[in-house]
């Protein structure tokens, strides 16, 4: 084999390896990508069915129902509400009327099944996505901008 052919084969092999590595990296990135949606967006049908995403807002007062390790509650942004079920141990700071972000999938019946629930960590903190969702809902509700 001539040196020119060896060089061409090495370059072609290198390009193939780079292409294969790029495919695996992009595929892993796509499968781990999780988007955030508000209850209003979920109600409008913007959230994907049978695909993992996050929903955030406030836990509606009086909506938490416990049955052993299964907990049902409602996440709201004051405009729309989404029922959520979660099986597992909730964070200690999970409370009604407080901010929450849940990760899971939306079923065809509109029920969100969470695989993970995140709660605020102090008196003044709310997840940024949830705070933005509540601010947007307040703007839509009242027509006034918040400062």
Short mmCIF file of N, CA and C in Angstrom, two decimals:
data_model
loop_
_atom_site.label_atom_id
_atom_site.label_comp_id
_atom_site.label_asym_id
_atom_site.label_seq_id
_atom_site.Cartn_x
_atom_site.Cartn_y
_atom_site.Cartn_z
N UNK A 1 0.84 -1.17 0.00
CA UNK A 1 0.00 0.00 0.00
C UNK A 1 0.89 1.24 0.00
N UNK A 2 0.54 2.17 -0.83
CA UNK A 2 1.31 3.40 -0.94
C UNK A 2 1.07 4.28 0.29
N UNK A 3 2.06 5.10 0.63
CA UNK A 3 1.90 6.00 1.79
C UNK A 3 0.68 6.92 1.66
N UNK A 4 0.38 7.31 0.46
CA UNK A 4 -0.76 8.18 0.25
C UNK A 4 -2.06 7.45 0.60
N UNK A 5 -2.17 6.17 0.28
CA UNK A 5 -3.36 5.39 0.61
C UNK A 5 -3.46 5.14 2.12
N UNK A 6 -2.30 4.92 2.77
CA UNK A 6 -2.29 4.73 4.22
C UNK A 6 -2.81 6.00 4.91
N UNK A 7 -2.31 7.14 4.47
CA UNK A 7 -2.75 8.41 5.04
C UNK A 7 -4.25 8.60 4.86
N UNK A 8 -4.76 8.30 3.70
CA UNK A 8 -6.20 8.44 3.42
C UNK A 8 -7.02 7.50 4.31
N UNK A 9 -6.51 6.29 4.50
CA UNK A 9 -7.22 5.32 5.35
C UNK A 9 -7.22 5.79 6.81
N UNK A 10 -6.09 6.32 7.27
CA UNK A 10 -6.01 6.81 8.65
C UNK A 10 -6.95 8.01 8.83
N UNK A 11 -6.99 8.92 7.88
CA UNK A 11 -7.89 10.08 7.96
C UNK A 11 -9.34 9.64 7.95
N UNK A 12 -9.69 8.70 7.07
CA UNK A 12 -11.07 8.20 7.00
C UNK A 12 -11.45 7.51 8.31
N UNK A 13 -10.54 6.73 8.87
CA UNK A 13 -10.80 6.06 10.16
C UNK A 13 -10.97 7.07 11.28
N UNK A 14 -10.15 8.10 11.29
CA UNK A 14 -10.26 9.15 12.30
C UNK A 14 -11.58 9.89 12.20
N UNK A 15 -12.00 10.22 10.98
CA UNK A 15 -13.29 10.90 10.79
C UNK A 15 -14.45 10.01 11.22
N UNK A 16 -14.35 8.72 10.93
CA UNK A 16 -15.40 7.79 11.35
C UNK A 16 -15.47 7.71 12.87
N UNK A 17 -14.30 7.67 13.53
CA UNK A 17 -14.27 7.61 15.00
C UNK A 17 -14.85 8.89 15.60
N UNK A 18 -14.51 10.04 15.04
CA UNK A 18 -15.04 11.31 15.53
C UNK A 18 -16.56 11.36 15.33
N UNK A 19 -17.04 10.91 14.19
CA UNK A 19 -18.48 10.87 13.92
C UNK A 19 -19.21 9.96 14.89
N UNK A 20 -18.64 8.79 15.17
CA UNK A 20 -19.27 7.85 16.09
C UNK A 20 -19.28 8.42 17.52
N UNK A 21 -18.19 9.02 17.93
CA UNK A 21 -18.14 9.63 19.26
C UNK A 21 -19.15 10.77 19.37
N UNK A 22 -19.27 11.58 18.33
CA UNK A 22 -20.24 12.69 18.33
C UNK A 22 -21.66 12.15 18.45
N UNK A 23 -21.96 11.08 17.74
CA UNK A 23 -23.28 10.47 17.81
C UNK A 23 -23.60 10.03 19.24
N UNK A 24 -22.67 9.35 19.89
CA UNK A 24 -22.91 8.88 21.26
C UNK A 24 -23.08 10.04 22.24
N UNK A 25 -22.28 11.08 22.10
CA UNK A 25 -22.39 12.23 22.99
C UNK A 25 -23.73 12.93 22.80
N UNK A 26 -24.13 13.17 21.57
CA UNK A 26 -25.41 13.85 21.31
C UNK A 26 -26.60 12.99 21.74
N UNK A 27 -26.50 11.69 21.55
CA UNK A 27 -27.58 10.79 21.97
C UNK A 27 -27.72 10.80 23.49
N UNK A 28 -26.60 10.77 24.22
CA UNK A 28 -26.65 10.82 25.68
C UNK A 28 -27.21 12.17 26.14
N UNK A 29 -26.81 13.25 25.49
CA UNK A 29 -27.31 14.57 25.84
C UNK A 29 -28.82 14.65 25.64
N UNK A 30 -29.30 14.15 24.53
CA UNK A 30 -30.74 14.19 24.22
C UNK A 30 -31.54 13.38 25.22
N UNK A 31 -31.05 12.22 25.61
CA UNK A 31 -31.82 11.38 26.52
C UNK A 31 -31.82 11.92 27.94
N UNK A 32 -30.84 12.75 28.31
CA UNK A 32 -30.78 13.32 29.65
C UNK A 32 -31.32 14.74 29.72
N UNK A 33 -31.77 15.29 28.62
CA UNK A 33 -32.29 16.64 28.58
C UNK A 33 -33.70 16.67 29.17
N UNK A 34 -33.92 17.51 30.18
CA UNK A 34 -35.21 17.60 30.85
C UNK A 34 -35.67 19.05 30.81
N UNK A 35 -36.83 19.29 30.21
CA UNK A 35 -37.37 20.64 30.11
C UNK A 35 -38.28 20.95 31.28
N UNK A 36 -38.50 22.24 31.54
CA UNK A 36 -39.36 22.71 32.62
C UNK A 36 -40.64 23.30 32.02
N UNK A 37 -41.78 22.94 32.61
CA UNK A 37 -43.06 23.47 32.18
C UNK A 37 -43.86 23.93 33.40
N UNK A 38 -44.68 24.93 33.20
CA UNK A 38 -45.57 25.40 34.25
C UNK A 38 -46.91 24.68 34.13
N UNK A 39 -47.73 24.68 35.17
CA UNK A 39 -49.06 24.08 35.05
C UNK A 39 -49.89 24.69 33.92
N UNK A 40 -49.73 25.99 33.67
CA UNK A 40 -50.45 26.63 32.57
C UNK A 40 -50.00 26.04 31.23
N UNK A 41 -48.71 25.84 31.06
CA UNK A 41 -48.20 25.25 29.82
C UNK A 41 -48.67 23.80 29.68
N UNK A 42 -48.70 23.06 30.79
CA UNK A 42 -49.18 21.68 30.75
C UNK A 42 -50.66 21.67 30.35
N UNK A 43 -51.44 22.56 30.94
CA UNK A 43 -52.86 22.65 30.62
C UNK A 43 -53.12 23.04 29.18
N UNK A 44 -52.19 23.81 28.59
CA UNK A 44 -52.33 24.23 27.19
C UNK A 44 -51.84 23.17 26.22
N UNK A 45 -51.33 22.05 26.73
CA UNK A 45 -50.88 20.97 25.86
C UNK A 45 -49.47 21.15 25.34
N UNK A 46 -48.69 22.05 25.91
CA UNK A 46 -47.32 22.27 25.45
C UNK A 46 -46.35 21.22 25.96
N UNK A 47 -46.70 20.54 27.04
CA UNK A 47 -45.81 19.54 27.63
C UNK A 47 -45.92 18.22 26.86
N UNK A 48 -44.81 17.50 26.73
CA UNK A 48 -44.82 16.24 25.98
C UNK A 48 -45.51 15.11 26.75
N UNK A 49 -46.20 14.25 26.05
CA UNK A 49 -46.81 13.06 26.64
C UNK A 49 -45.76 11.95 26.67
N UNK A 50 -45.73 11.18 27.74
CA UNK A 50 -44.84 10.02 27.88
C UNK A 50 -43.37 10.36 27.68
N UNK A 51 -42.97 11.53 28.10
CA UNK A 51 -41.58 11.94 28.06
C UNK A 51 -41.28 12.69 29.36
N UNK A 52 -40.10 12.49 29.91
CA UNK A 52 -39.76 13.09 31.19
C UNK A 52 -39.55 14.60 31.07
N UNK A 53 -40.17 15.35 31.98
CA UNK A 53 -39.97 16.79 32.07
C UNK A 53 -40.22 17.21 33.52
N UNK A 54 -39.97 18.47 33.82
CA UNK A 54 -40.20 19.00 35.16
C UNK A 54 -41.37 19.97 35.15
N UNK A 55 -42.13 19.92 36.23
CA UNK A 55 -43.24 20.85 36.42
C UNK A 55 -43.01 21.54 37.76
N UNK A 56 -43.28 22.83 37.80
CA UNK A 56 -43.04 23.56 39.04
C UNK A 56 -44.13 24.55 39.35
N UNK A 57 -44.28 24.83 40.62
CA UNK A 57 -45.26 25.80 41.09
C UNK A 57 -45.40 25.66 42.59
N UNK A 58 -46.60 25.91 43.06
CA UNK A 58 -46.89 25.81 44.49
C UNK A 58 -47.73 24.56 44.74
N UNK A 59 -47.52 23.95 45.91
CA UNK A 59 -48.38 22.84 46.32
C UNK A 59 -49.67 23.46 46.83
N UNK A 60 -50.78 23.11 46.22
CA UNK A 60 -52.07 23.70 46.57
C UNK A 60 -52.46 23.31 48.00
N UNK A 61 -52.93 24.31 48.75
CA UNK A 61 -53.38 24.09 50.12
C UNK A 61 -54.51 23.06 50.15
N UNK A 62 -54.41 22.10 51.06
CA UNK A 62 -55.45 21.08 51.24
C UNK A 62 -55.45 19.99 50.19
N UNK A 63 -54.44 19.93 49.33
CA UNK A 63 -54.46 18.94 48.24
C UNK A 63 -53.62 17.70 48.52
N UNK A 64 -52.83 17.69 49.58
CA UNK A 64 -51.92 16.56 49.85
C UNK A 64 -52.71 15.41 50.48
N UNK A 65 -52.66 14.26 49.81
CA UNK A 65 -53.31 13.03 50.29
C UNK A 65 -52.24 11.95 50.35
N UNK A 66 -52.07 11.34 51.52
CA UNK A 66 -51.03 10.32 51.71
C UNK A 66 -51.66 8.94 51.85
N UNK A 67 -51.02 7.94 51.23
CA UNK A 67 -51.41 6.54 51.35
C UNK A 67 -50.12 5.73 51.41
N UNK A 68 -49.64 5.48 52.62
CA UNK A 68 -48.33 4.85 52.84
C UNK A 68 -47.25 5.70 52.20
N UNK A 69 -46.53 5.16 51.21
CA UNK A 69 -45.47 5.93 50.55
C UNK A 69 -45.97 6.68 49.33
N UNK A 70 -47.20 6.49 48.93
CA UNK A 70 -47.75 7.19 47.77
C UNK A 70 -48.43 8.48 48.23
N UNK A 71 -48.03 9.57 47.59
CA UNK A 71 -48.58 10.87 47.93
C UNK A 71 -49.18 11.49 46.67
N UNK A 72 -50.38 12.01 46.81
CA UNK A 72 -51.03 12.73 45.71
C UNK A 72 -51.18 14.17 46.15
N UNK A 73 -50.85 15.09 45.26
CA UNK A 73 -51.00 16.51 45.55
C UNK A 73 -51.22 17.26 44.24
N UNK A 74 -51.52 18.54 44.35
CA UNK A 74 -51.79 19.37 43.18
C UNK A 74 -50.75 20.48 43.12
N UNK A 75 -50.14 20.65 41.94
CA UNK A 75 -49.21 21.75 41.71
C UNK A 75 -49.96 22.83 40.93
N UNK A 76 -49.86 24.07 41.40
CA UNK A 76 -50.57 25.17 40.76
C UNK A 76 -49.66 26.37 40.56
N UNK A 77 -49.99 27.15 39.54
CA UNK A 77 -49.31 28.44 39.34
C UNK A 77 -50.32 29.57 39.50
N UNK A 78 -51.40 29.29 40.18
CA UNK A 78 -52.55 30.15 40.46
C UNK A 78 -53.49 30.31 39.27
N UNK A 79 -53.08 29.88 38.09
CA UNK A 79 -53.98 29.89 36.93
C UNK A 79 -54.51 28.49 36.64
N UNK A 80 -53.63 27.54 36.58
CA UNK A 80 -53.98 26.15 36.26
C UNK A 80 -53.45 25.24 37.36
N UNK A 81 -54.01 24.04 37.43
CA UNK A 81 -53.60 23.04 38.41
C UNK A 81 -53.32 21.72 37.71
N UNK A 82 -52.31 21.01 38.20
CA UNK A 82 -51.96 19.70 37.65
C UNK A 82 -51.87 18.71 38.81
N UNK A 83 -52.65 17.61 38.77
CA UNK A 83 -52.55 16.60 39.82
C UNK A 83 -51.26 15.79 39.65
N UNK A 84 -50.59 15.54 40.78
CA UNK A 84 -49.31 14.83 40.78
C UNK A 84 -49.39 13.66 41.75
N UNK A 85 -48.84 12.52 41.37
CA UNK A 85 -48.66 11.41 42.30
C UNK A 85 -47.18 11.08 42.37
N UNK A 86 -46.76 10.71 43.56
CA UNK A 86 -45.36 10.38 43.79
C UNK A 86 -45.30 9.23 44.79
N UNK A 87 -44.50 8.24 44.49
CA UNK A 87 -44.29 7.13 45.42
C UNK A 87 -42.85 7.19 45.88
N UNK A 88 -42.69 7.39 47.17
CA UNK A 88 -41.36 7.48 47.75
C UNK A 88 -41.39 8.41 48.94
N UNK A 89 -40.21 8.71 49.44
CA UNK A 89 -40.09 9.59 50.60
C UNK A 89 -39.92 11.02 50.10
N UNK A 90 -40.80 11.89 50.55
CA UNK A 90 -40.74 13.30 50.15
C UNK A 90 -39.66 14.03 50.95
N UNK A 91 -39.14 15.12 50.40
CA UNK A 91 -38.19 15.93 51.16
C UNK A 91 -38.84 16.45 52.44
N UNK A 92 -38.04 16.63 53.48
CA UNK A 92 -38.56 17.12 54.76
C UNK A 92 -39.24 18.47 54.64
N UNK A 93 -38.80 19.28 53.70
CA UNK A 93 -39.34 20.64 53.56
C UNK A 93 -40.55 20.72 52.64
N UNK A 94 -41.06 19.59 52.17
CA UNK A 94 -42.25 19.57 51.32
C UNK A 94 -43.46 19.95 52.17
N UNK A 95 -44.18 21.00 51.79
CA UNK A 95 -45.34 21.48 52.53
C UNK A 95 -46.38 22.06 51.56
N UNK A 96 -47.61 22.09 52.03
CA UNK A 96 -48.66 22.76 51.27
C UNK A 96 -48.38 24.25 51.27
N UNK A 97 -48.64 24.90 50.14
CA UNK A 97 -48.44 26.33 50.03
C UNK A 97 -47.00 26.73 49.76
N UNK A 98 -46.11 25.78 49.57
CA UNK A 98 -44.70 26.07 49.33
C UNK A 98 -44.32 25.66 47.91
N UNK A 99 -43.19 26.19 47.44
CA UNK A 99 -42.73 25.89 46.10
C UNK A 99 -42.22 24.47 45.96
N UNK A 100 -42.45 23.90 44.79
CA UNK A 100 -42.02 22.54 44.51
C UNK A 100 -41.72 22.39 43.02
N UNK A 101 -40.75 21.53 42.71
CA UNK A 101 -40.48 21.13 41.33
C UNK A 101 -40.49 19.62 41.32
N UNK A 102 -41.29 19.04 40.44
CA UNK A 102 -41.40 17.58 40.33
C UNK A 102 -40.95 17.16 38.93
N UNK A 103 -40.21 16.08 38.88
CA UNK A 103 -39.75 15.54 37.59
C UNK A 103 -40.44 14.21 37.36
N UNK A 104 -40.98 14.02 36.17
CA UNK A 104 -41.68 12.78 35.85
C UNK A 104 -42.31 12.86 34.48
N UNK A 105 -43.42 12.12 34.33
CA UNK A 105 -44.09 12.05 33.03
C UNK A 105 -45.58 12.32 33.19
N UNK A 106 -46.14 12.90 32.16
CA UNK A 106 -47.57 13.20 32.12
C UNK A 106 -48.28 12.07 31.39
N UNK A 107 -49.27 11.50 32.05
CA UNK A 107 -50.04 10.43 31.44
C UNK A 107 -51.12 10.99 30.52
N UNK A 108 -51.74 10.12 29.76
CA UNK A 108 -52.78 10.56 28.82
C UNK A 108 -54.02 11.08 29.55
N UNK A 109 -54.18 10.73 30.83
CA UNK A 109 -55.33 11.19 31.61
C UNK A 109 -55.08 12.54 32.29
N UNK A 110 -53.92 13.15 32.05
CA UNK A 110 -53.61 14.45 32.64
C UNK A 110 -52.95 14.35 34.00
N UNK A 111 -52.73 13.14 34.48
CA UNK A 111 -52.09 12.89 35.78
C UNK A 111 -50.58 12.87 35.59
N UNK A 112 -49.87 13.66 36.38
CA UNK A 112 -48.41 13.72 36.33
C UNK A 112 -47.87 12.73 37.35
N UNK A 113 -47.07 11.78 36.90
CA UNK A 113 -46.46 10.79 37.78
C UNK A 113 -45.01 11.18 37.99
N UNK A 114 -44.70 11.60 39.20
CA UNK A 114 -43.36 12.10 39.50
C UNK A 114 -42.42 10.97 39.89
N UNK A 115 -41.18 11.09 39.44
CA UNK A 115 -40.13 10.16 39.85
C UNK A 115 -39.19 10.82 40.85
N UNK A 116 -39.28 12.16 40.93
CA UNK A 116 -38.44 12.92 41.85
C UNK A 116 -39.19 14.20 42.24
N UNK A 117 -39.10 14.57 43.51
CA UNK A 117 -39.74 15.80 43.99
C UNK A 117 -38.68 16.62 44.72
N UNK A 118 -38.56 17.89 44.33
CA UNK A 118 -37.62 18.80 44.95
C UNK A 118 -38.40 19.89 45.66
N UNK A 119 -37.95 20.27 46.86
CA UNK A 119 -38.64 21.30 47.63
C UNK A 119 -37.67 22.42 47.99
N UNK A 120 -38.22 23.53 48.44
CA UNK A 120 -37.40 24.67 48.81
C UNK A 120 -36.48 24.31 49.97
N UNK A 121 -35.41 25.10 50.18
CA UNK A 121 -34.49 24.76 51.25
C UNK A 121 -34.42 25.77 52.37
N UNK A 122 -35.10 26.89 52.29
CA UNK A 122 -35.20 27.81 53.43
C UNK A 122 -36.44 28.67 53.28
N UNK A 123 -36.66 29.57 54.19
CA UNK A 123 -37.86 30.38 54.23
C UNK A 123 -38.05 31.26 52.99
N UNK A 124 -36.96 31.76 52.43
CA UNK A 124 -37.06 32.73 51.35
C UNK A 124 -36.85 32.15 49.96
N UNK A 125 -36.46 30.89 49.86
CA UNK A 125 -36.08 30.34 48.57
C UNK A 125 -37.25 29.66 47.88
N UNK A 126 -37.33 29.87 46.59
CA UNK A 126 -38.24 29.12 45.74
C UNK A 126 -37.45 28.82 44.48
N UNK A 127 -37.61 27.62 43.89
CA UNK A 127 -36.88 27.34 42.67
C UNK A 127 -37.14 28.45 41.64
N UNK A 128 -36.09 28.93 40.95
CA UNK A 128 -36.25 30.05 40.03
C UNK A 128 -37.33 29.81 38.97
N UNK A 129 -37.40 28.58 38.47
CA UNK A 129 -38.40 28.27 37.45
C UNK A 129 -39.81 28.41 38.03
N UNK A 130 -40.00 27.93 39.26
CA UNK A 130 -41.32 28.01 39.89
C UNK A 130 -41.68 29.47 40.18
N UNK A 131 -40.71 30.26 40.66
CA UNK A 131 -40.98 31.67 40.93
C UNK A 131 -41.36 32.41 39.64
N UNK A 132 -40.65 32.12 38.56
CA UNK A 132 -40.96 32.76 37.28
C UNK A 132 -42.36 32.36 36.82
N UNK A 133 -42.73 31.09 37.00
CA UNK A 133 -44.06 30.63 36.60
C UNK A 133 -45.14 31.35 37.39
N UNK A 134 -44.92 31.50 38.68
CA UNK A 134 -45.91 32.21 39.50
C UNK A 134 -46.01 33.68 39.12
N UNK A 135 -44.88 34.30 38.84
CA UNK A 135 -44.89 35.70 38.42
C UNK A 135 -45.64 35.87 37.11
N UNK A 136 -45.39 34.99 36.15
CA UNK A 136 -46.08 35.05 34.86
C UNK A 136 -47.58 34.84 35.02
N UNK A 137 -47.96 33.90 35.89
CA UNK A 137 -49.39 33.65 36.13
C UNK A 137 -50.05 34.88 36.75
N UNK A 138 -49.36 35.54 37.67
CA UNK A 138 -49.89 36.74 38.31
C UNK A 138 -50.06 37.86 37.29
N UNK A 139 -49.10 37.99 36.38
CA UNK A 139 -49.20 39.01 35.33
C UNK A 139 -50.40 38.74 34.44
N UNK A 140 -50.59 37.47 34.04
CA UNK A 140 -51.73 37.12 33.19
C UNK A 140 -53.05 37.31 33.93
N UNK A 141 -53.05 37.02 35.21
CA UNK A 141 -54.27 37.11 36.00
C UNK A 141 -54.70 38.57 36.20
N UNK A 142 -53.74 39.42 36.55
CA UNK A 142 -54.08 40.80 36.91
C UNK A 142 -53.83 41.79 35.77
N UNK A 143 -52.98 41.41 34.84
CA UNK A 143 -52.64 42.32 33.76
C UNK A 143 -51.62 43.36 34.16
N UNK A 144 -51.08 43.24 35.36
CA UNK A 144 -50.09 44.20 35.86
C UNK A 144 -48.72 43.56 35.88
N UNK A 145 -47.70 44.36 35.68
CA UNK A 145 -46.33 43.85 35.77
C UNK A 145 -45.88 43.89 37.23
N UNK A 146 -45.02 42.92 37.59
CA UNK A 146 -44.51 42.86 38.95
C UNK A 146 -43.15 43.55 39.01
N UNK A 147 -42.83 44.12 40.15
CA UNK A 147 -41.52 44.76 40.30
C UNK A 147 -40.63 43.93 41.15
#
